[in-house]
Amino acid sequence: AMCNAMVSWRLHEERFDVAQVRQSVVGLSLEEFQRYFAAMPERQYLPSAFLGRSRNGNVVVWYKAGMWDIEGLTDHHGEHAVLKHEVRKMEYVMWLFSDLCKKEGRVPYLFVILDLEGASMSLLRGKSRPKIMEMAKNLSAYYFDAVEVTLVINASWVFRAAYALFAPMLTERQKSKMRVFGSIESQADREALH
């Protein structure tokens, strides 16, 4: 059912051309995509990086979500810039995982580091909230869950508010893959990471 929904969505999406977005990233090596991703104009609004592969072969990504400026991105790059950015990223991830699976004979996953340092309620107000909700709804509906674990660092009170908002959209499986740590400045939290 999910595959059929994904194919139908790709063909009928009206906000932007999914096939064109996919073509811009398919075929890039991880190293090429790292450079491409780092140079995207969206990076100043959505600080994040593909860091490489973990010891067990999973792809490590870092999202500095506490510093995201979704309103700025929308104001400077258009109404659907957030969703288009995330679709481009997920189209690459799905292609990369398929390619790695064929070459290595195993299914890789994403190891996500979600850094909330600097997060404020602005992520849950104004244009930001509906854009985040739209992104979460579309990504969970049209892309397979590719995450091994999400490590949330520098989680503050804002995380609790955001989690209450997004938890109903997460499956129990997704919730079980989340590890939450407070401040990286805390000795106890740093020790828990090792």
Short mmCIF file of C-alpha atoms in Angstrom, two decimals:
data_model
loop_
_atom_site.label_atom_id
_atom_site.label_comp_id
_atom_site.label_asym_id
_atom_site.label_seq_id
_atom_site.Cartn_x
_atom_site.Cartn_y
_atom_site.Cartn_z
CA ALA A 1 0.00 0.00 0.00
CA MET A 2 2.80 2.42 0.87
CA CYS A 3 4.56 1.78 -2.45
CA ASN A 4 1.36 2.48 -4.37
CA ALA A 5 0.78 5.68 -2.38
CA MET A 6 4.38 6.79 -3.00
CA VAL A 7 4.18 6.19 -6.74
CA SER A 8 0.82 7.96 -7.00
CA TRP A 9 2.10 10.91 -4.95
CA ARG A 10 5.23 11.22 -7.12
CA LEU A 11 3.09 11.35 -10.26
CA HIS A 12 0.48 13.76 -8.92
CA GLU A 13 2.43 16.11 -6.61
CA GLU A 14 1.62 19.64 -7.78
CA ARG A 15 3.85 21.77 -5.51
CA PHE A 16 7.03 20.69 -7.32
CA ASP A 17 8.23 18.00 -9.72
CA VAL A 18 9.36 15.03 -7.59
CA ALA A 19 10.99 13.31 -10.58
CA GLN A 20 13.09 16.39 -11.27
CA VAL A 21 14.07 16.64 -7.60
CA ARG A 22 15.04 12.95 -7.63
CA GLN A 23 17.11 13.31 -10.81
CA SER A 24 19.19 16.04 -9.17
CA VAL A 25 20.61 13.57 -6.61
CA VAL A 26 20.31 10.01 -7.93
CA GLY A 27 23.66 8.49 -8.81
CA LEU A 28 25.78 10.63 -6.49
CA SER A 29 28.23 8.83 -4.23
CA LEU A 30 27.86 9.56 -0.53
CA GLU A 31 30.92 11.82 -0.71
CA GLU A 32 29.49 13.70 -3.70
CA PHE A 33 26.16 14.09 -1.93
CA GLN A 34 27.90 15.34 1.22
CA ARG A 35 29.41 18.19 -0.82
CA TYR A 36 26.15 18.81 -2.73
CA PHE A 37 24.12 18.86 0.51
CA ALA A 38 26.59 21.18 2.25
CA ALA A 39 26.47 23.65 -0.66
CA MET A 40 22.67 23.83 -0.91
CA PRO A 41 21.33 27.37 -0.35
CA GLU A 42 18.93 25.92 2.23
CA ARG A 43 21.85 25.04 4.50
CA GLN A 44 21.99 28.53 6.06
CA TYR A 45 18.39 28.03 7.21
CA LEU A 46 18.51 24.30 8.00
CA PRO A 47 21.98 23.54 9.39
CA SER A 48 22.65 19.84 8.91
CA ALA A 49 25.17 17.47 7.40
CA PHE A 50 25.67 13.95 6.15
CA LEU A 51 28.69 12.91 8.24
CA GLY A 52 29.56 9.61 6.55
CA ARG A 53 29.10 6.02 7.66
CA SER A 54 29.26 4.48 11.10
CA ARG A 55 31.42 1.49 11.99
CA ASN A 56 28.51 -0.81 11.21
CA GLY A 57 27.87 0.83 7.83
CA ASN A 58 24.88 3.02 8.59
CA VAL A 59 24.72 6.57 7.27
CA VAL A 60 25.18 9.19 9.99
CA VAL A 61 23.31 12.49 9.66
CA TRP A 62 23.34 15.52 11.94
CA TYR A 63 20.45 17.96 12.10
CA LYS A 64 21.08 21.16 14.07
CA ALA A 65 17.29 21.55 14.38
CA GLY A 66 17.57 23.93 17.32
CA MET A 67 18.96 26.51 14.90
CA TRP A 68 16.55 25.92 12.02
CA ASP A 69 14.97 29.03 10.53
CA ILE A 70 11.97 27.63 8.70
CA GLU A 71 10.30 31.01 8.28
CA GLY A 72 13.49 32.44 6.76
CA LEU A 73 13.74 29.51 4.34
CA THR A 74 10.11 29.89 3.33
CA ASP A 75 10.43 33.66 2.93
CA HIS A 76 13.57 33.41 0.76
CA HIS A 77 13.01 30.16 -1.18
CA GLY A 78 9.25 29.78 -1.46
CA GLU A 79 6.24 28.33 0.24
CA HIS A 80 7.21 24.68 -0.33
CA ALA A 81 10.98 24.98 0.20
CA VAL A 82 11.02 22.93 3.42
CA LEU A 83 9.11 20.01 1.94
CA LYS A 84 11.09 20.10 -1.30
CA HIS A 85 14.36 20.08 0.68
CA GLU A 86 13.28 17.07 2.70
CA VAL A 87 11.99 15.22 -0.37
CA ARG A 88 15.34 15.79 -2.12
CA LYS A 89 17.13 14.39 0.93
CA MET A 90 14.83 11.37 1.20
CA GLU A 91 14.97 10.62 -2.53
CA TYR A 92 18.74 10.46 -2.21
CA VAL A 93 18.61 8.33 0.94
CA MET A 94 16.20 5.83 -0.64
CA TRP A 95 18.34 5.62 -3.79
CA LEU A 96 21.58 5.31 -1.77
CA PHE A 97 20.17 2.57 0.44
CA SER A 98 18.99 0.60 -2.58
CA ASP A 99 22.41 0.98 -4.21
CA LEU A 100 24.30 0.01 -1.03
CA CYS A 101 22.00 -2.96 -0.47
CA LYS A 102 22.78 -4.28 -3.97
CA LYS A 103 26.53 -3.74 -3.54
CA GLU A 104 26.91 -4.87 0.07
CA GLY A 105 24.10 -7.39 0.49
CA ARG A 106 22.72 -5.69 3.59
CA VAL A 107 20.19 -2.97 4.31
CA PRO A 108 21.75 0.20 5.76
CA TYR A 109 19.89 2.64 7.97
CA LEU A 110 20.22 6.24 9.12
CA PHE A 111 21.80 7.09 12.45
CA VAL A 112 20.29 10.50 13.20
CA ILE A 113 21.80 13.04 15.60
CA LEU A 114 19.13 15.64 16.33
CA ASP A 115 20.84 18.59 18.05
CA LEU A 116 18.37 20.91 19.74
CA GLU A 117 20.87 23.41 21.11
CA GLY A 118 19.33 26.86 20.71
CA ALA A 119 15.79 25.54 20.20
CA SER A 120 12.99 27.91 21.10
CA MET A 121 9.25 28.07 20.77
CA SER A 122 9.70 29.86 17.42
CA LEU A 123 9.98 26.36 15.90
CA LEU A 124 6.40 25.73 17.00
CA ARG A 125 4.88 29.10 16.04
CA GLY A 126 4.11 31.13 12.95
CA LYS A 127 4.90 29.50 9.61
CA SER A 128 7.25 26.97 11.21
CA ARG A 129 4.67 24.74 12.88
CA PRO A 130 2.51 24.04 9.80
CA LYS A 131 5.62 23.52 7.66
CA ILE A 132 7.05 21.00 10.12
CA MET A 133 3.66 19.25 10.35
CA GLU A 134 3.37 19.12 6.54
CA MET A 135 6.88 17.71 6.23
CA ALA A 136 6.33 15.06 8.92
CA LYS A 137 2.99 14.00 7.43
CA ASN A 138 4.33 13.69 3.88
CA LEU A 139 7.59 11.98 4.77
CA SER A 140 5.90 9.38 6.97
CA ALA A 141 3.24 8.71 4.34
CA TYR A 142 5.49 8.37 1.29
CA TYR A 143 8.89 7.15 2.53
CA PHE A 144 9.88 4.01 4.37
CA ASP A 145 11.23 4.41 7.90
CA ALA A 146 14.98 4.31 7.28
CA VAL A 147 16.15 5.23 10.78
CA GLU A 148 18.10 2.87 13.03
CA VAL A 149 18.13 5.29 15.96
CA THR A 150 17.59 9.00 16.60
CA LEU A 151 19.86 10.46 19.23
CA VAL A 152 18.35 13.71 20.52
CA ILE A 153 20.98 15.86 22.21
CA ASN A 154 20.66 19.16 24.03
CA ALA A 155 16.99 18.38 24.63
CA SER A 156 15.32 21.17 26.59
CA TRP A 157 11.78 21.95 27.63
CA VAL A 158 11.08 22.85 24.00
CA PHE A 159 11.64 19.20 23.09
CA ARG A 160 8.88 18.10 25.48
CA ALA A 161 6.47 20.58 23.86
CA ALA A 162 7.46 19.51 20.34
CA TYR A 163 7.30 15.81 21.24
CA ALA A 164 3.76 16.23 22.58
CA LEU A 165 2.84 17.79 19.22
CA PHE A 166 4.51 15.17 17.00
CA ALA A 167 4.16 11.97 19.06
CA PRO A 168 0.70 11.18 17.68
CA MET A 169 2.23 11.02 14.16
CA LEU A 170 4.96 8.58 15.22
CA THR A 171 4.56 4.84 15.23
CA GLU A 172 5.50 2.89 18.36
CA ARG A 173 8.48 1.57 16.39
CA GLN A 174 9.66 5.12 15.66
CA LYS A 175 9.22 6.15 19.29
CA SER A 176 11.24 3.13 20.44
CA LYS A 177 14.19 4.20 18.29
CA MET A 178 14.58 7.58 20.00
CA ARG A 179 17.19 8.26 22.69
CA VAL A 180 16.98 11.61 24.45
CA PHE A 181 19.78 13.37 26.33
CA GLY A 182 19.77 16.74 28.03
CA SER A 183 22.65 19.15 27.70
CA ILE A 184 25.92 18.00 26.20
CA GLU A 185 27.47 20.27 28.86
CA SER A 186 26.22 17.89 31.56
CA GLN A 187 28.82 15.37 32.76
CA ALA A 188 26.11 12.76 33.45
CA ASP A 189 24.63 13.12 29.95
CA ARG A 190 28.06 12.86 28.32
CA GLU A 191 28.83 9.72 30.31
CA ALA A 192 25.49 8.19 29.25
CA LEU A 193 26.56 8.57 25.61
CA HIS A 194 29.58 6.28 26.10
#
